[in-house]
Amino acid sequence: MIIPAFICFLSQQKPVDKYTLEYFEEHFVVRNGSSVLRVPLRQPKAQPLASIMYRRDQTFAVWDDRGLTVRKDKAVSSTRLDYIPTSPKVFPRSEIIRLLPKFRSGDRKKTAASLSGSCRLGTNAFFLVRWEDHAKTPWMEVLMKVDLAATKPKPEFVARLDRLSYATARVDDRLYAAADSLYVITTDGARWGVSRIDPVSGNKFDTTELGEAFDGILTGPTGFAYVVERTDYGSRVAARVSLKTESRTDLIESSGHMHFVDAKLPELIVINRENAEVLHNGETGSEITLPHSAAARRIGKHVIVWSPFSEPKSATLYDPSRWTIVAKWSAP
């Protein structure tokens, strides 16, 4: 009776996941049963956005090379918001008088140059619009909205930032929504922080300052931003910034350069140390030493590391929680 019971016990155990790793036509292929995931050797280069659109039924709000365009049914209007810099809603009269000679000389542009970010909350589409001077240096950012449910939708002024975002692209994505608020990572030139606005009241941005000199910043759909900051004594700190709580969590400090692999959880940080390059898990603190000229890429819940980058000779699939090896590949 003991042997049949033992056989029955074995039959009830779940099979252990078996992963395989292959390399075919410049793609790494991970198989697990009927599941197949592929990672390209070279990521396609992201194309800059030329426009962004928000729609509700037959009402559209679009930012493109025409500026901000609103269309409802057959009624269409476009504006580059050249009336905004001289609006008393934006600046007091004394500041407008100070700006007028700059507009006449061409030192400052009255027309909006770029879109720093956009998002939608309910029926409202929000646009963080950027103005630049003749040297293409940003000098003002303003939050505008279009109520897509309005009978006659139009661009409406919400607030002017008293700081600047880190947007650089002609159509960027530096405006984020969480719960019922909007968030922007901003700087006053010396310090950076998270600026929040209540789009209902919309009278001003409140900023929580969180640090000083940036080395780099990544943002993604997780509600967090990932920053590498230089300290005043020469090291660098990798930190996770919660936009919703306007707080930061320092993940690791190192004397070498660092960068995040992507803007996902758990955080994966490449750290250049004196004698080696390591891959650090920001959640567990575990690390592996990377081979020379290596690349690391997330694939599902795992991480693949290969070397050399351009012509792989070997690759390893890891569980990043403790960097346990899941599968390996080597060139024939």
Short mmCIF file of C-alpha atoms in Angstrom, two decimals:
data_model
loop_
_atom_site.label_atom_id
_atom_site.label_comp_id
_atom_site.label_asym_id
_atom_site.label_seq_id
_atom_site.Cartn_x
_atom_site.Cartn_y
_atom_site.Cartn_z
CA MET A 1 0.00 0.00 0.00
CA ILE A 2 2.93 2.33 0.65
CA ILE A 3 4.29 2.19 -2.91
CA PRO A 4 0.98 3.04 -4.69
CA ALA A 5 0.43 5.90 -2.23
CA PHE A 6 3.92 7.23 -2.98
CA ILE A 7 3.24 7.01 -6.73
CA CYS A 8 -0.05 8.85 -6.22
CA PHE A 9 1.76 11.58 -4.26
CA LEU A 10 4.29 12.03 -7.04
CA SER A 11 1.56 12.26 -9.67
CA GLN A 12 -0.09 15.09 -7.78
CA GLN A 13 3.04 17.25 -7.67
CA LYS A 14 3.21 20.10 -10.14
CA PRO A 15 5.89 19.82 -12.80
CA VAL A 16 8.86 22.16 -12.38
CA ASP A 17 8.96 25.00 -14.92
CA LYS A 18 11.50 24.18 -17.61
CA TYR A 19 12.86 27.16 -19.54
CA THR A 20 15.04 27.06 -22.61
CA LEU A 21 17.06 29.89 -24.12
CA GLU A 22 18.02 30.09 -27.79
CA TYR A 23 19.38 32.68 -30.20
CA PHE A 24 17.91 32.87 -33.70
CA GLU A 25 18.05 35.62 -36.34
CA GLU A 26 19.19 38.33 -33.88
CA HIS A 27 16.50 37.42 -31.34
CA PHE A 28 16.79 35.62 -28.03
CA VAL A 29 13.94 33.14 -27.68
CA VAL A 30 12.71 31.96 -24.27
CA ARG A 31 10.39 28.96 -24.20
CA ASN A 32 8.45 27.54 -21.28
CA GLY A 33 5.94 24.90 -22.34
CA SER A 34 3.69 26.55 -24.92
CA SER A 35 4.81 30.05 -23.89
CA VAL A 36 7.33 31.80 -26.17
CA LEU A 37 8.95 35.20 -25.54
CA ARG A 38 11.41 36.96 -27.84
CA VAL A 39 13.94 39.71 -27.19
CA PRO A 40 15.56 41.49 -30.14
CA LEU A 41 19.30 42.02 -30.07
CA ARG A 42 18.76 45.66 -31.01
CA GLN A 43 15.73 47.55 -29.78
CA PRO A 44 13.97 49.51 -32.52
CA LYS A 45 14.83 53.16 -32.25
CA ALA A 46 11.94 55.08 -30.76
CA GLN A 47 10.54 57.59 -33.22
CA PRO A 48 9.78 61.04 -31.80
CA LEU A 49 6.10 61.83 -31.56
CA ALA A 50 4.78 64.37 -34.04
CA SER A 51 1.33 64.72 -32.46
CA ILE A 52 -0.94 63.59 -29.65
CA MET A 53 -4.74 63.30 -29.80
CA TYR A 54 -7.59 62.94 -27.31
CA ARG A 55 -11.12 62.11 -28.42
CA ARG A 56 -14.64 61.86 -27.01
CA ASP A 57 -17.29 60.92 -29.56
CA GLN A 58 -16.92 63.51 -32.34
CA THR A 59 -14.84 65.94 -30.29
CA PHE A 60 -11.05 65.96 -30.72
CA ALA A 61 -8.20 67.84 -29.04
CA VAL A 62 -4.90 67.54 -30.89
CA TRP A 63 -1.40 68.93 -30.47
CA ASP A 64 0.70 68.92 -33.66
CA ASP A 65 2.63 71.33 -35.86
CA ARG A 66 -0.42 73.62 -35.97
CA GLY A 67 -0.38 74.02 -32.20
CA LEU A 68 -3.49 73.09 -30.24
CA THR A 69 -6.41 72.14 -32.46
CA VAL A 70 -9.96 71.53 -31.26
CA ARG A 71 -12.56 69.94 -33.51
CA LYS A 72 -16.18 69.15 -32.83
CA ASP A 73 -18.15 67.76 -35.73
CA LYS A 74 -17.30 70.16 -38.60
CA ALA A 75 -16.13 73.07 -36.43
CA VAL A 76 -12.31 73.28 -36.29
CA SER A 77 -9.99 75.84 -34.72
CA SER A 78 -6.21 75.86 -34.23
CA THR A 79 -4.06 78.13 -32.09
CA ARG A 80 -0.42 78.49 -31.11
CA LEU A 81 -1.61 80.30 -27.99
CA ASP A 82 0.18 83.57 -28.77
CA TYR A 83 -2.29 85.41 -26.51
CA ILE A 84 -1.22 83.48 -23.41
CA PRO A 85 2.07 85.33 -22.54
CA THR A 86 0.25 88.68 -22.35
CA SER A 87 -2.87 87.43 -20.57
CA PRO A 88 -3.54 88.89 -17.11
CA LYS A 89 -4.53 85.37 -16.06
CA VAL A 90 -0.92 84.33 -16.62
CA PHE A 91 1.18 87.34 -15.54
CA PRO A 92 0.55 90.50 -13.54
CA ARG A 93 0.54 93.76 -15.52
CA SER A 94 4.04 94.72 -14.37
CA GLU A 95 5.50 91.46 -15.73
CA ILE A 96 3.66 91.83 -19.02
CA ILE A 97 5.11 95.34 -19.45
CA ARG A 98 8.60 93.93 -18.75
CA LEU A 99 8.09 91.19 -21.35
CA LEU A 100 6.78 93.34 -24.20
CA PRO A 101 10.24 94.62 -25.35
CA LYS A 102 11.51 91.03 -25.37
CA PHE A 103 8.64 90.01 -27.66
CA ARG A 104 9.30 92.95 -30.00
CA SER A 105 13.03 92.17 -30.21
CA GLY A 106 12.41 88.47 -30.81
CA ASP A 107 14.31 87.49 -27.69
CA ARG A 108 11.15 85.79 -26.41
CA LYS A 109 8.56 84.09 -28.58
CA LYS A 110 4.86 84.70 -27.96
CA THR A 111 3.81 81.58 -29.83
CA ALA A 112 4.03 78.22 -28.11
CA ALA A 113 6.91 76.07 -29.31
CA SER A 114 6.39 72.56 -27.98
CA LEU A 115 4.32 70.22 -25.86
CA SER A 116 6.01 69.13 -22.63
CA GLY A 117 3.35 66.57 -21.78
CA SER A 118 -0.34 65.71 -21.86
CA CYS A 119 -2.88 63.41 -20.25
CA ARG A 120 -6.58 62.98 -19.72
CA LEU A 121 -8.66 63.05 -16.55
CA GLY A 122 -12.34 62.32 -17.08
CA THR A 123 -13.59 64.40 -19.98
CA ASN A 124 -10.72 66.91 -19.72
CA ALA A 125 -7.62 66.68 -21.91
CA PHE A 126 -4.67 68.54 -20.36
CA PHE A 127 -1.72 69.96 -22.31
CA LEU A 128 1.50 71.21 -20.70
CA VAL A 129 2.68 73.72 -23.30
CA ARG A 130 6.21 75.09 -23.54
CA TRP A 131 7.45 78.50 -24.72
CA GLU A 132 11.04 79.08 -25.85
CA ASP A 133 13.29 82.03 -26.59
CA HIS A 134 15.27 82.67 -29.78
CA ALA A 135 17.97 80.21 -28.61
CA LYS A 136 15.27 77.53 -28.13
CA THR A 137 15.70 77.67 -24.36
CA PRO A 138 12.45 77.13 -22.44
CA TRP A 139 11.24 80.17 -20.52
CA MET A 140 7.65 79.28 -19.62
CA GLU A 141 5.32 76.31 -19.31
CA VAL A 142 1.56 76.60 -19.01
CA LEU A 143 -1.12 74.01 -18.34
CA MET A 144 -4.08 74.23 -20.70
CA LYS A 145 -7.19 72.05 -20.84
CA VAL A 146 -9.93 71.18 -23.30
CA ASP A 147 -13.24 69.88 -21.93
CA LEU A 148 -14.19 67.26 -24.49
CA ALA A 149 -17.75 67.14 -23.14
CA ALA A 150 -18.37 70.89 -23.54
CA THR A 151 -20.97 72.14 -25.98
CA LYS A 152 -18.34 74.45 -27.48
CA PRO A 153 -14.95 72.99 -26.48
CA LYS A 154 -11.99 75.38 -26.49
CA PRO A 155 -8.51 75.73 -24.95
CA GLU A 156 -8.73 77.00 -21.38
CA PHE A 157 -5.92 78.32 -19.19
CA VAL A 158 -5.42 76.33 -15.98
CA ALA A 159 -2.09 77.41 -14.44
CA ARG A 160 1.44 78.63 -15.16
CA LEU A 161 4.35 76.70 -13.70
CA ASP A 162 6.74 78.78 -11.63
CA ARG A 163 9.40 76.16 -12.47
CA LEU A 164 10.29 74.18 -15.59
CA SER A 165 9.92 70.51 -16.45
CA TYR A 166 12.70 68.35 -17.93
CA ALA A 167 10.92 68.08 -21.28
CA THR A 168 13.10 68.37 -24.39
CA ALA A 169 11.18 66.70 -27.22
CA ARG A 170 8.82 68.61 -29.48
CA VAL A 171 6.03 66.36 -28.21
CA ASP A 172 7.12 65.04 -24.81
CA ASP A 173 5.42 63.06 -22.03
CA ARG A 174 6.36 64.83 -18.79
CA LEU A 175 2.80 65.29 -17.46
CA TYR A 176 1.32 62.49 -15.34
CA ALA A 177 -2.06 61.79 -13.80
CA ALA A 178 -2.66 59.90 -10.55
CA ALA A 179 -5.98 59.81 -8.72
CA ASP A 180 -7.45 63.28 -9.33
CA SER A 181 -4.21 65.24 -9.58
CA LEU A 182 -1.60 66.07 -12.20
CA TYR A 183 2.14 65.79 -11.61
CA VAL A 184 5.30 67.15 -13.23
CA ILE A 185 8.93 66.68 -12.22
CA THR A 186 10.33 70.20 -12.26
CA THR A 187 13.42 72.24 -11.43
CA ASP A 188 14.08 75.82 -10.41
CA GLY A 189 17.62 75.54 -11.78
CA ALA A 190 19.12 74.49 -8.45
CA ARG A 191 16.79 71.86 -7.01
CA TRP A 192 14.29 69.41 -8.46
CA GLY A 193 11.04 68.05 -7.12
CA VAL A 194 7.52 66.91 -7.87
CA SER A 195 5.01 69.63 -8.73
CA ARG A 196 1.32 68.82 -8.22
CA ILE A 197 -1.81 70.60 -9.31
CA ASP A 198 -5.45 70.08 -8.49
CA PRO A 199 -7.02 70.51 -11.94
CA VAL A 200 -10.32 71.57 -10.38
CA SER A 201 -8.98 74.62 -8.52
CA GLY A 202 -6.02 75.04 -10.86
CA ASN A 203 -4.72 78.19 -9.23
CA LYS A 204 -1.10 77.16 -8.75
CA PHE A 205 1.35 74.28 -8.56
CA ASP A 206 2.56 73.05 -5.19
CA THR A 207 6.09 71.62 -5.32
CA THR A 208 7.79 69.16 -3.01
CA GLU A 209 11.54 69.55 -3.46
CA LEU A 210 13.35 66.23 -3.42
CA GLY A 211 16.94 66.73 -4.53
CA GLU A 212 19.59 68.58 -6.48
CA ALA A 213 21.76 67.64 -9.46
CA PHE A 214 20.36 65.06 -11.89
CA ASP A 215 22.49 62.61 -13.83
CA GLY A 216 19.45 61.11 -15.50
CA ILE A 217 15.75 60.44 -15.21
CA LEU A 218 13.38 57.76 -16.51
CA THR A 219 9.61 57.77 -16.23
CA GLY A 220 7.14 55.07 -17.08
CA PRO A 221 3.60 53.81 -16.59
CA THR A 222 4.22 52.54 -13.04
CA GLY A 223 3.46 55.86 -11.30
CA PHE A 224 7.14 56.27 -10.44
CA ALA A 225 10.11 58.15 -11.82
CA TYR A 226 13.65 56.80 -11.57
CA VAL A 227 16.49 59.23 -11.05
CA VAL A 228 20.25 59.15 -10.68
CA GLU A 229 21.44 62.11 -8.65
CA ARG A 230 24.94 63.46 -8.03
CA THR A 231 25.86 64.24 -4.45
CA ASP A 232 28.02 67.20 -3.46
CA TYR A 233 30.77 64.82 -2.27
CA GLY A 234 31.19 63.01 -5.59
CA SER A 235 29.03 59.89 -5.37
CA ARG A 236 25.75 59.06 -7.10
CA VAL A 237 22.42 57.92 -5.70
CA ALA A 238 19.80 55.93 -7.60
CA ALA A 239 16.31 56.68 -6.30
CA ARG A 240 12.68 55.84 -6.97
CA VAL A 241 10.30 58.80 -6.89
CA SER A 242 6.61 58.29 -6.20
CA LEU A 243 4.62 60.88 -8.11
CA LYS A 244 1.45 60.25 -6.12
CA THR A 245 3.03 60.64 -2.67
CA GLU A 246 5.65 63.17 -3.86
CA SER A 247 8.39 61.27 -2.06
CA ARG A 248 11.65 59.53 -2.89
CA THR A 249 13.19 56.23 -1.85
CA ASP A 250 16.95 55.93 -2.22
CA LEU A 251 17.89 52.53 -3.60
CA ILE A 252 21.69 52.53 -3.69
CA GLU A 253 24.65 54.92 -3.50
CA SER A 254 27.87 54.34 -5.42
CA SER A 255 30.96 56.23 -6.48
CA GLY A 256 30.57 55.08 -10.09
CA HIS A 257 28.16 55.98 -12.85
CA MET A 258 24.75 54.32 -12.74
CA HIS A 259 21.72 53.97 -14.97
CA PHE A 260 18.38 52.21 -14.80
CA VAL A 261 17.77 49.46 -17.37
CA ASP A 262 14.15 50.62 -17.80
CA ALA A 263 11.29 52.25 -15.89
CA LYS A 264 9.76 49.08 -14.49
CA LEU A 265 9.60 47.17 -11.21
CA PRO A 266 11.67 45.70 -9.69
CA GLU A 267 14.28 48.34 -10.48
CA LEU A 268 17.32 47.10 -12.37
CA ILE A 269 20.37 49.34 -12.05
CA VAL A 270 23.67 49.01 -13.91
CA ILE A 271 26.53 50.28 -11.73
CA ASN A 272 30.07 50.97 -12.97
CA ARG A 273 32.42 50.13 -10.14
CA GLU A 274 36.18 50.45 -10.08
CA ASN A 275 36.95 46.93 -11.28
CA ALA A 276 33.62 45.66 -12.58
CA GLU A 277 30.18 46.48 -13.87
CA VAL A 278 27.32 45.02 -11.84
CA LEU A 279 23.56 44.64 -12.24
CA HIS A 280 21.73 45.56 -9.05
CA ASN A 281 18.16 44.66 -8.05
CA GLY A 282 16.79 47.75 -6.32
CA GLU A 283 14.10 45.76 -4.53
CA THR A 284 16.16 42.93 -3.03
CA GLY A 285 19.65 44.46 -3.13
CA SER A 286 21.10 41.37 -4.83
CA GLU A 287 23.71 41.79 -7.57
CA ILE A 288 25.57 39.97 -10.31
CA THR A 289 28.80 40.94 -12.01
CA LEU A 290 28.31 41.55 -15.71
CA PRO A 291 30.67 40.14 -18.33
CA HIS A 292 32.64 42.48 -20.56
CA SER A 293 30.56 44.37 -23.14
CA ALA A 294 27.33 42.96 -21.78
CA ALA A 295 23.72 43.95 -22.31
CA ALA A 296 20.79 43.35 -19.98
CA ARG A 297 17.14 43.29 -20.96
CA ARG A 298 13.97 42.41 -19.11
CA ILE A 299 11.86 39.60 -20.59
CA GLY A 300 8.64 38.85 -18.74
CA LYS A 301 9.49 38.22 -15.09
CA HIS A 302 13.10 37.34 -15.97
CA VAL A 303 16.21 39.18 -17.11
CA ILE A 304 18.48 38.13 -19.95
CA VAL A 305 22.17 39.09 -19.94
CA TRP A 306 24.34 38.50 -23.00
CA SER A 307 27.86 39.26 -24.17
CA PRO A 308 29.35 40.71 -26.30
CA PHE A 309 26.55 43.13 -27.04
CA SER A 310 26.73 43.24 -30.86
CA GLU A 311 27.71 39.61 -31.57
CA PRO A 312 26.55 37.42 -28.68
CA LYS A 313 28.65 34.42 -27.75
CA SER A 314 26.79 33.57 -24.56
CA ALA A 315 23.61 34.50 -22.74
CA THR A 316 22.02 33.73 -19.37
CA LEU A 317 18.40 33.98 -18.27
CA TYR A 318 18.04 34.99 -14.61
CA ASP A 319 15.38 35.24 -11.95
CA PRO A 320 16.34 38.75 -10.75
CA SER A 321 15.12 38.35 -7.16
CA ARG A 322 18.32 36.48 -6.23
CA TRP A 323 19.89 36.24 -9.69
CA THR A 324 19.22 32.52 -9.90
CA ILE A 325 20.17 31.04 -13.29
CA VAL A 326 17.07 29.84 -15.15
CA ALA A 327 18.56 28.93 -18.53
CA LYS A 328 21.76 29.41 -20.53
CA TRP A 329 22.83 29.62 -24.18
CA SER A 330 26.22 29.62 -25.84
CA ALA A 331 27.19 29.96 -29.46
CA PRO A 332 28.08 26.67 -31.21
#
